[in-house]
Short mmCIF file of C-alpha atoms and ligand atoms in Angstrom, two decimals:
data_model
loop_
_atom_site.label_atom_id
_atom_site.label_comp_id
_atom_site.label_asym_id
_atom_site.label_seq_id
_atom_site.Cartn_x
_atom_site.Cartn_y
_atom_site.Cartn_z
CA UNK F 1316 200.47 121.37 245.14
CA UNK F 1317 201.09 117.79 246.87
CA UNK F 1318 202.16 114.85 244.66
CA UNK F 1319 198.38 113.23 244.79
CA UNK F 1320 197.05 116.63 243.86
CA UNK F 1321 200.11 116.83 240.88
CA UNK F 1322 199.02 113.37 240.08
CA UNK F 1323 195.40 114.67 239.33
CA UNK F 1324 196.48 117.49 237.68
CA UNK F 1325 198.58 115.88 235.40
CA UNK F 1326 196.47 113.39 234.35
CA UNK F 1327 193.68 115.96 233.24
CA UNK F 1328 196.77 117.72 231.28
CA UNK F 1329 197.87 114.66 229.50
CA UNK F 1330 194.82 113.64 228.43
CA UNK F 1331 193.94 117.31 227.06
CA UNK F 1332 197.26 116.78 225.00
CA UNK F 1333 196.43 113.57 223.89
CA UNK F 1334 192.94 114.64 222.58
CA UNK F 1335 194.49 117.81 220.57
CA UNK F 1336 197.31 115.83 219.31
CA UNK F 1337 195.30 112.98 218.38
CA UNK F 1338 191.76 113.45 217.54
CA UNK F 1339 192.23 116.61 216.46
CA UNK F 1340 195.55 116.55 215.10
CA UNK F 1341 196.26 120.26 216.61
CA UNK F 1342 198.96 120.06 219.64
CA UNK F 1343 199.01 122.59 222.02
CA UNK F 1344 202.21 121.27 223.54
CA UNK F 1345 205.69 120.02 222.12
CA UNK F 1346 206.40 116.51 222.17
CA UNK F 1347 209.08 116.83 224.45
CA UNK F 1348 207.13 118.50 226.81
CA UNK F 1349 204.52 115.99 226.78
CA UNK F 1350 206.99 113.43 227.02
CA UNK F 1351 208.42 115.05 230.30
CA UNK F 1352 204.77 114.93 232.04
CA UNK F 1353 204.25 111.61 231.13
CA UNK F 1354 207.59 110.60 232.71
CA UNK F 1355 206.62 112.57 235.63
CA UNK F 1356 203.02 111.42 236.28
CA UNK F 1357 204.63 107.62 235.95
CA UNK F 1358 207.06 108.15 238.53
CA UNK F 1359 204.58 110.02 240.75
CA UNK F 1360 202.01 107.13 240.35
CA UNK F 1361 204.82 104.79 240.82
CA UNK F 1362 205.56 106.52 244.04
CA UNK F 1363 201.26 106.23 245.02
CA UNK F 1364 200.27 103.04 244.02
CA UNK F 1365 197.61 104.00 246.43
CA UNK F 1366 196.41 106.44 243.89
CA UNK F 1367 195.70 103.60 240.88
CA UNK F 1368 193.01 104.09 237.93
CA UNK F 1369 193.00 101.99 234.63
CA UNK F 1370 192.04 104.88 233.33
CA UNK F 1371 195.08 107.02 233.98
CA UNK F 1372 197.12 108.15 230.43
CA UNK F 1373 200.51 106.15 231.96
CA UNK F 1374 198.09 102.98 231.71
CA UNK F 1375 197.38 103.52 228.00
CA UNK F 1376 201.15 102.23 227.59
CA UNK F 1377 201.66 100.14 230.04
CA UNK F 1378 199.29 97.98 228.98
CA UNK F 1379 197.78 94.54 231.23
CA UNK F 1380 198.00 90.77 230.93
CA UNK F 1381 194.43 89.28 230.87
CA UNK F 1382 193.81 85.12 230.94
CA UNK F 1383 190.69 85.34 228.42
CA UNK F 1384 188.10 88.26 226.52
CA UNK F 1385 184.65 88.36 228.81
CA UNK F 1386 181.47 87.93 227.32
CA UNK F 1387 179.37 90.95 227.10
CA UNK F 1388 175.53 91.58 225.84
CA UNK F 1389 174.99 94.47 223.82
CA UNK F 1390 172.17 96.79 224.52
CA UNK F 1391 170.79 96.70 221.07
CA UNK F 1392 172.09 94.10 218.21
CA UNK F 1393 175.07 95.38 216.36
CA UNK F 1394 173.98 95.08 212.77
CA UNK F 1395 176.20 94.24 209.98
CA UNK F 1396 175.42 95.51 206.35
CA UNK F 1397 174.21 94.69 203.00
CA UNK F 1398 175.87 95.41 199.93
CA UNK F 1399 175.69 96.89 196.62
CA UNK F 1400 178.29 96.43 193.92
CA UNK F 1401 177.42 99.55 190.93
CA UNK F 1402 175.14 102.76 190.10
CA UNK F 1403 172.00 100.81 189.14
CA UNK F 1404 172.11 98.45 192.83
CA UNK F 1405 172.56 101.97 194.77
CA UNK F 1406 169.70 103.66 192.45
CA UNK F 1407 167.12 100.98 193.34
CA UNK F 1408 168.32 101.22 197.12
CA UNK F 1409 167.67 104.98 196.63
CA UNK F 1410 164.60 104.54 194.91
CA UNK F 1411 163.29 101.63 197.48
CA UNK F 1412 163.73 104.56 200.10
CA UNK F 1413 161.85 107.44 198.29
CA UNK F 1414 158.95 104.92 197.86
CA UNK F 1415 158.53 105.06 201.81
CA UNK F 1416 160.25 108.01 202.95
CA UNK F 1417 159.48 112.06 201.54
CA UNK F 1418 162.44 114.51 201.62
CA UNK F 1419 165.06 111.63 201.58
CA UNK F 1420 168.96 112.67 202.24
CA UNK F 1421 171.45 110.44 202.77
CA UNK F 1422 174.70 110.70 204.86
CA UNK F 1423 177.81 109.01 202.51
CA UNK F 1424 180.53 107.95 204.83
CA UNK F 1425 183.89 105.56 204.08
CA UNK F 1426 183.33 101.96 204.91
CA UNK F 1427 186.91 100.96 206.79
CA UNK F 1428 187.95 97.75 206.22
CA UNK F 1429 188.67 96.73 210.34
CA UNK F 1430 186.56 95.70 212.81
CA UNK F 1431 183.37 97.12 214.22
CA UNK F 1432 183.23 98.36 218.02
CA UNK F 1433 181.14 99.23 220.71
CA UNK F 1434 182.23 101.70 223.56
CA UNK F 1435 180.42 102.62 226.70
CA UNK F 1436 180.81 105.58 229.10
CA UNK F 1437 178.94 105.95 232.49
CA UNK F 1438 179.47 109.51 234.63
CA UNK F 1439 182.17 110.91 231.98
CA UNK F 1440 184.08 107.96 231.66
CA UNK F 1441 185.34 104.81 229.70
CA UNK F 1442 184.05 101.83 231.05
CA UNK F 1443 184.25 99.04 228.41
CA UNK F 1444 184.59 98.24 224.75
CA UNK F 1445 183.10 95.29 222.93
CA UNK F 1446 183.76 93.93 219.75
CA UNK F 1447 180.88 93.19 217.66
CA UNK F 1448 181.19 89.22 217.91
CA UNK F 1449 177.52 87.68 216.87
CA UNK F 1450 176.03 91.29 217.31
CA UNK F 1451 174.21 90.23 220.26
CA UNK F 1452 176.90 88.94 222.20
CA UNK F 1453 180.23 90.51 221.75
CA UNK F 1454 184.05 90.01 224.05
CA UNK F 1455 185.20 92.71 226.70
CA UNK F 1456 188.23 94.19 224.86
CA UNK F 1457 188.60 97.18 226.81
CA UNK F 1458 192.67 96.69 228.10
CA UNK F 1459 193.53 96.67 224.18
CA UNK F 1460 191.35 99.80 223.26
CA UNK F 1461 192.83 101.67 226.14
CA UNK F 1462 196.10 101.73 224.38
CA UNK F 1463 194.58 103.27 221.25
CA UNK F 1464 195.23 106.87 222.15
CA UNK F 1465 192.32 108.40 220.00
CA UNK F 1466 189.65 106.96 222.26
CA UNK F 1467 188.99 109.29 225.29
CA UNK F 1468 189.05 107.84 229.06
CA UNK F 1469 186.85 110.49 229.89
CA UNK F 1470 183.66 112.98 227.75
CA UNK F 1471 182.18 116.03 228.36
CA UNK F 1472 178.75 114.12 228.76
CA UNK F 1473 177.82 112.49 232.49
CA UNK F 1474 174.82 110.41 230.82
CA UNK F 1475 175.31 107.12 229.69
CA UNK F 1476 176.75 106.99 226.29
CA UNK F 1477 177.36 104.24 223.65
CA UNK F 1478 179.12 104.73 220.39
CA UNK F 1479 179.82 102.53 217.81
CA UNK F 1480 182.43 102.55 215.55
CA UNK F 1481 185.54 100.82 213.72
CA UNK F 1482 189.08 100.19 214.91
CA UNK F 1483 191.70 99.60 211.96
CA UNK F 1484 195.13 99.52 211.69
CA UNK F 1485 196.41 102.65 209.38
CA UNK F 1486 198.96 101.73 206.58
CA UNK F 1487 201.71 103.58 208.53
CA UNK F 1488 201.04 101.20 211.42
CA UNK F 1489 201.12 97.98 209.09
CA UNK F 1490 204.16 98.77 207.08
CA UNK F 1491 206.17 99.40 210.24
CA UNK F 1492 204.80 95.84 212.05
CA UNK F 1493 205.12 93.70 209.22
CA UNK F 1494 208.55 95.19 209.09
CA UNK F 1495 209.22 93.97 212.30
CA UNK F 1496 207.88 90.34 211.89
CA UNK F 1497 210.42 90.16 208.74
CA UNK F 1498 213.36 91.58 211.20
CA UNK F 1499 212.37 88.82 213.78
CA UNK F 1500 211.55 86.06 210.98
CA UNK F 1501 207.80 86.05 211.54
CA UNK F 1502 205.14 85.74 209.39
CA UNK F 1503 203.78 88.78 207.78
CA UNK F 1504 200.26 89.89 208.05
CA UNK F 1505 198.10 89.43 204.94
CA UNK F 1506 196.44 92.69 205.44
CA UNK F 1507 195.42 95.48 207.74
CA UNK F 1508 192.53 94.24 208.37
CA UNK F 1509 193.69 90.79 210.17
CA UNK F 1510 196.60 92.40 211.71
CA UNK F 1511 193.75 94.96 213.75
CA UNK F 1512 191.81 91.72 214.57
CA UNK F 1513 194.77 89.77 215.78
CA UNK F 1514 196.38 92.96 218.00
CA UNK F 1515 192.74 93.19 219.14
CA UNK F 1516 192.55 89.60 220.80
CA UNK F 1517 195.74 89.50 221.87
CA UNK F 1518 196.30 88.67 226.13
CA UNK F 1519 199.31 91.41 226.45
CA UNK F 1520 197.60 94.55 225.59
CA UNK F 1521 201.54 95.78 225.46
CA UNK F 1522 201.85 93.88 222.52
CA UNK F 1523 198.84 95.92 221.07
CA UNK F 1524 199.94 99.21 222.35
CA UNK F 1525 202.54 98.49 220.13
CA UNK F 1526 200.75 97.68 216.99
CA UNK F 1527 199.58 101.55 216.95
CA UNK F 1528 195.97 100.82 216.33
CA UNK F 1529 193.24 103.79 215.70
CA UNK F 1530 189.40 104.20 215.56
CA UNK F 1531 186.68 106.18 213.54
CA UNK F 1532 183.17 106.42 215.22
CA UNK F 1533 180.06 106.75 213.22
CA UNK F 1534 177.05 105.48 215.57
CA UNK F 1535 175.59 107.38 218.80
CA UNK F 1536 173.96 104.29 219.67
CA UNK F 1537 171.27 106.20 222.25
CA UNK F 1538 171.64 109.28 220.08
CA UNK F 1539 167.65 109.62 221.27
CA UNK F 1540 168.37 110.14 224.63
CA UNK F 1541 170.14 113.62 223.50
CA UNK F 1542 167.18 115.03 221.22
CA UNK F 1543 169.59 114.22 218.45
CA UNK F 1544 167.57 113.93 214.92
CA UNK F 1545 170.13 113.12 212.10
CA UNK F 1546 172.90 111.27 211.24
CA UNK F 1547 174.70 114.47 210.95
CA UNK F 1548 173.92 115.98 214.10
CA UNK F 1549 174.98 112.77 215.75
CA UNK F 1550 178.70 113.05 214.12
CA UNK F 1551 178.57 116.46 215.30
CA UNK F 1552 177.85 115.42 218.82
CA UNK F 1553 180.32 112.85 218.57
CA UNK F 1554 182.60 114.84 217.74
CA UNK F 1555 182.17 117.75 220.22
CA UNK F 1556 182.40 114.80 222.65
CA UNK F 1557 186.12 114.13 221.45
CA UNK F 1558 185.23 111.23 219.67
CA UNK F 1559 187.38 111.12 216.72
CA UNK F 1560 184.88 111.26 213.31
CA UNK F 1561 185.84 110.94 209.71
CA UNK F 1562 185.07 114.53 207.93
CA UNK F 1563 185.58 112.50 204.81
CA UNK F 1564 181.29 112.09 204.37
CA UNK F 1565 178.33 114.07 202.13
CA UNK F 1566 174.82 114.64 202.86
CA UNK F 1567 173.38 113.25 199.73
CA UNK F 1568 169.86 113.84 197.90
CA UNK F 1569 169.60 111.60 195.11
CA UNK F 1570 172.05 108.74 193.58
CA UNK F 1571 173.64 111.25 191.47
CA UNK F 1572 175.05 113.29 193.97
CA UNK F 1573 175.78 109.42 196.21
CA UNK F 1574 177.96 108.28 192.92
CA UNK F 1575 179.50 111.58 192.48
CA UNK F 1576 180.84 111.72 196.04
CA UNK F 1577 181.92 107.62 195.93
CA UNK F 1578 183.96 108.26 192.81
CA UNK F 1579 185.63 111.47 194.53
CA UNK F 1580 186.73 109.16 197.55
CA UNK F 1581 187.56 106.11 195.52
CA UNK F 1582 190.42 108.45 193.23
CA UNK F 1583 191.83 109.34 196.47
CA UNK F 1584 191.75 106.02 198.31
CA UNK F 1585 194.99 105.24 197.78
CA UNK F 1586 196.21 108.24 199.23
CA UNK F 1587 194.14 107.99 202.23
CA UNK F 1588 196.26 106.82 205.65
CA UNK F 1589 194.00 103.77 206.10
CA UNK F 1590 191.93 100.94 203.85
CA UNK F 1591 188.55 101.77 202.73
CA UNK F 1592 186.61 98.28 201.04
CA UNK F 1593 183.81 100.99 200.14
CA UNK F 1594 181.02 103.85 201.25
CA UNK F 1595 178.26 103.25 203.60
CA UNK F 1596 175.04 104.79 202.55
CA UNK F 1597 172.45 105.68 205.21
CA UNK F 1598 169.62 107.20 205.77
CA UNK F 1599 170.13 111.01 207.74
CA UNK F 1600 166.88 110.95 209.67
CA UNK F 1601 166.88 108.59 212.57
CA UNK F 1602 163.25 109.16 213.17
CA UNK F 1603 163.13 107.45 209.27
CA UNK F 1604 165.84 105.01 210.09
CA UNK F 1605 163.45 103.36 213.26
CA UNK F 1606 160.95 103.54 210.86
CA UNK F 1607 162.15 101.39 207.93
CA UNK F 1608 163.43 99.16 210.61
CA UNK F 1609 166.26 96.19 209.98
CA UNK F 1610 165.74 92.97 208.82
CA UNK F 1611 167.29 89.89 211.10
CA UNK F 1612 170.82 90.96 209.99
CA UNK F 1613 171.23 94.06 208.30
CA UNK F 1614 169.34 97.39 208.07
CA UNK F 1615 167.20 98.43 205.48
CA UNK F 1616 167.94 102.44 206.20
CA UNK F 1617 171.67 101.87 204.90
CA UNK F 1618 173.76 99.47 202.54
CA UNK F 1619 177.20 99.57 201.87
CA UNK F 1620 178.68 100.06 198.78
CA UNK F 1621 182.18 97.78 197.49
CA UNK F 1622 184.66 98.87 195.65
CA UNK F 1623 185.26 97.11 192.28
CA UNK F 1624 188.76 95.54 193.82
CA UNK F 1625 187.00 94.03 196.76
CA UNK F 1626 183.93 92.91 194.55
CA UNK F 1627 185.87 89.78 193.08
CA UNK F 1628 187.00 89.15 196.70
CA UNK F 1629 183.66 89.16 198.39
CA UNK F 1630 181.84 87.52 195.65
CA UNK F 1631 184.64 84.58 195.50
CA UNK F 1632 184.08 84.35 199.05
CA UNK F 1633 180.06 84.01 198.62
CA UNK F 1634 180.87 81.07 195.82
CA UNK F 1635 182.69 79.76 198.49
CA UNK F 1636 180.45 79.90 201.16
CA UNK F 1637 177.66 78.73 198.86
CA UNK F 1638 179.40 75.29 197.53
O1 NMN X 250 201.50 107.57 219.31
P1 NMN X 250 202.91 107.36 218.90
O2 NMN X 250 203.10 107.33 217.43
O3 NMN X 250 203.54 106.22 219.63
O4 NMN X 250 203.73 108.61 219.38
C1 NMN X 250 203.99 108.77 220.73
C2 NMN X 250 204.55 110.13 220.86
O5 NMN X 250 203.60 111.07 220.44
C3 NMN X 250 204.89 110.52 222.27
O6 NMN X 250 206.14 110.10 222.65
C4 NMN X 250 204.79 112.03 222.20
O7 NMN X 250 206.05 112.57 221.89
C5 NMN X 250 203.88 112.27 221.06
N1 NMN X 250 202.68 112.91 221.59
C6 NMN X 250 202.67 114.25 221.64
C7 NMN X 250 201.59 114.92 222.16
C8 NMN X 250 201.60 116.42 222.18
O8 NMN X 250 200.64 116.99 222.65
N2 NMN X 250 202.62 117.06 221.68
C9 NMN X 250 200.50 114.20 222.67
C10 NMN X 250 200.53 112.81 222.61
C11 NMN X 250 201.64 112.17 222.09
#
């Protein structure tokens, strides 16, 4: 094999490892070993600048200086979402449903307390990311999700693809940065939260490679295009596209079974390895979900609901906001 054929090959290998190791959490291959082809595909490519692509696994470390975040339009409005704060609030959400829709489930999934994400692919491969910024309008982040090593360069799909998701910082990744700001005399981070949002507009995508970032995806955006029906089948398909998804979520029938499943995530939140503020609650029919619509802001298929902790929080903010 020549070096630009190695090249090739080892790029397809690297990013195989990096899928099992992290998406799937399975490694085929030891670290040291994977450490070895990395070292070798950088000093090949090194040796072929000739041979360049952003998308290559070496450039997922390397990382790129950019002079400003380019606006992008998003295909469809990236929706935020409403909120309810107890049983009774997610009973008359359930109930508002039934009155329109027969043979209601829902699909209970953990609200992450980050920041929400749109990703592209054309032909089988990464072309941008775009944070949610107005919902219509969003910023080209693509150089600092590149160095999140869940997020695949390249799918098993050739059609256009959009998913949506939510990048956060896990608590592993926090507790080791904020230890680093108080070894260099820096100011700490408050919270996960704004120490994803500040790696995620930062200029040196180095300087976010090393924050150790990671995503969840939850929303096929043209889930249509594929025949897909549910909110289930579309995790599925996410999934089996190597997009990492949360198996942390219930197909629900009725606001029993919805609290039941909350409370069962809330006792273990704590020992989860990244922030939940609450549980999103959405309708698993898509065909229903175009038909109820969205208001200007927020859907009316799906609300989220807080956690008591972050209740005082958000509804201190809203006095706030409201004075
Ligand atoms: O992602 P962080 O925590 O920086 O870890 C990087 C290390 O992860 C690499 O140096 C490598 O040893 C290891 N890794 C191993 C595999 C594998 O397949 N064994 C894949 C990707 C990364």
């Amino acid at each position: 094999m020549n070096e630009e054929n190695r090249i090739l090959f080892l790029r397809k290998e690297l990013e195989k490892y990096s899928i099992e190791y992290y998406v799937y959490d399975n490694p085929s291959v030891s670290d040291q070993e994977y450490d070895r082809l990395m070292q070798e595909l950088m000093t090949l490519e090194e040796k072929h600048p000739e041979m360049y692509d952003a998308n290559s696994p070496s450039q997922r470390i390397i990382g790129q200086v950019l002079e400003g975040f380019e606006k992008v339009r998003h295909d469809s409005q990236m929706l935020s979402l409403g909120n309810v704060f107890n049983y009774e609030e997610i009973e008359e959400f359930v109930n508002r449903i039934q009155g329109s829709v027969k043979d209601v489930e829902f699909v209970v999934e953990c609200k992450y307390d980050g920041l929400a994400m749109s990703l592209i692919y054309e032909n089988g491969s990464f072309v941008r990311a775009v944070t949610r910024g107005d919902g219509l309008v969003g910023e080209d982040v693509s150089a600092n999700i590149k160095t999140i090593q869940s997020i695949p360069m390249h799918i098993p799909e050739r059609r256009h693809v959009e998913v949506r998701g939510e990048v956060y910082m896990p608590k592993k990744s926090f507790e080791e940065l904020n230890e680093r700001q108080k070894k260099n005399n820096q100011a700490l981070f408050a919270n996960p939260r704004n120490a994803a949002a500040g790696s995620i507009r930062q200029l040196d995508s180095g300087v976010c490679a090393s924050r150790k970032l990671d995503a969840y995806w939850y929303y096929f955006q043209n889930a249509q295009d594929f025949g897909i029906l549910t909110q289930q089948e579309a995790l599925d398909r996410m999934r089996s596209l190597n997009f990492k998804v949360n198996p942390l979520y219930k197909v629900c029938k009725n606001t029993k079974e919805i609290w039941e499943f909350i409370q069962s995530i809330q006792e273990k939140r704590n020992d989860l390895p990244y922030e939940i503020d609450g549980m999103v609650i959405k309708l698993n029919s898509l065909s229903d979900q175009r038909t109820l619509g969205s208001t200007a802001k927020v859907p009316r298929y799906a609300t989220a609901y807080k956690f008591p902790a972050e209740r005082v929080q958000t509804r201190l903010l809203d006095i706030v906001i409201t004075v």
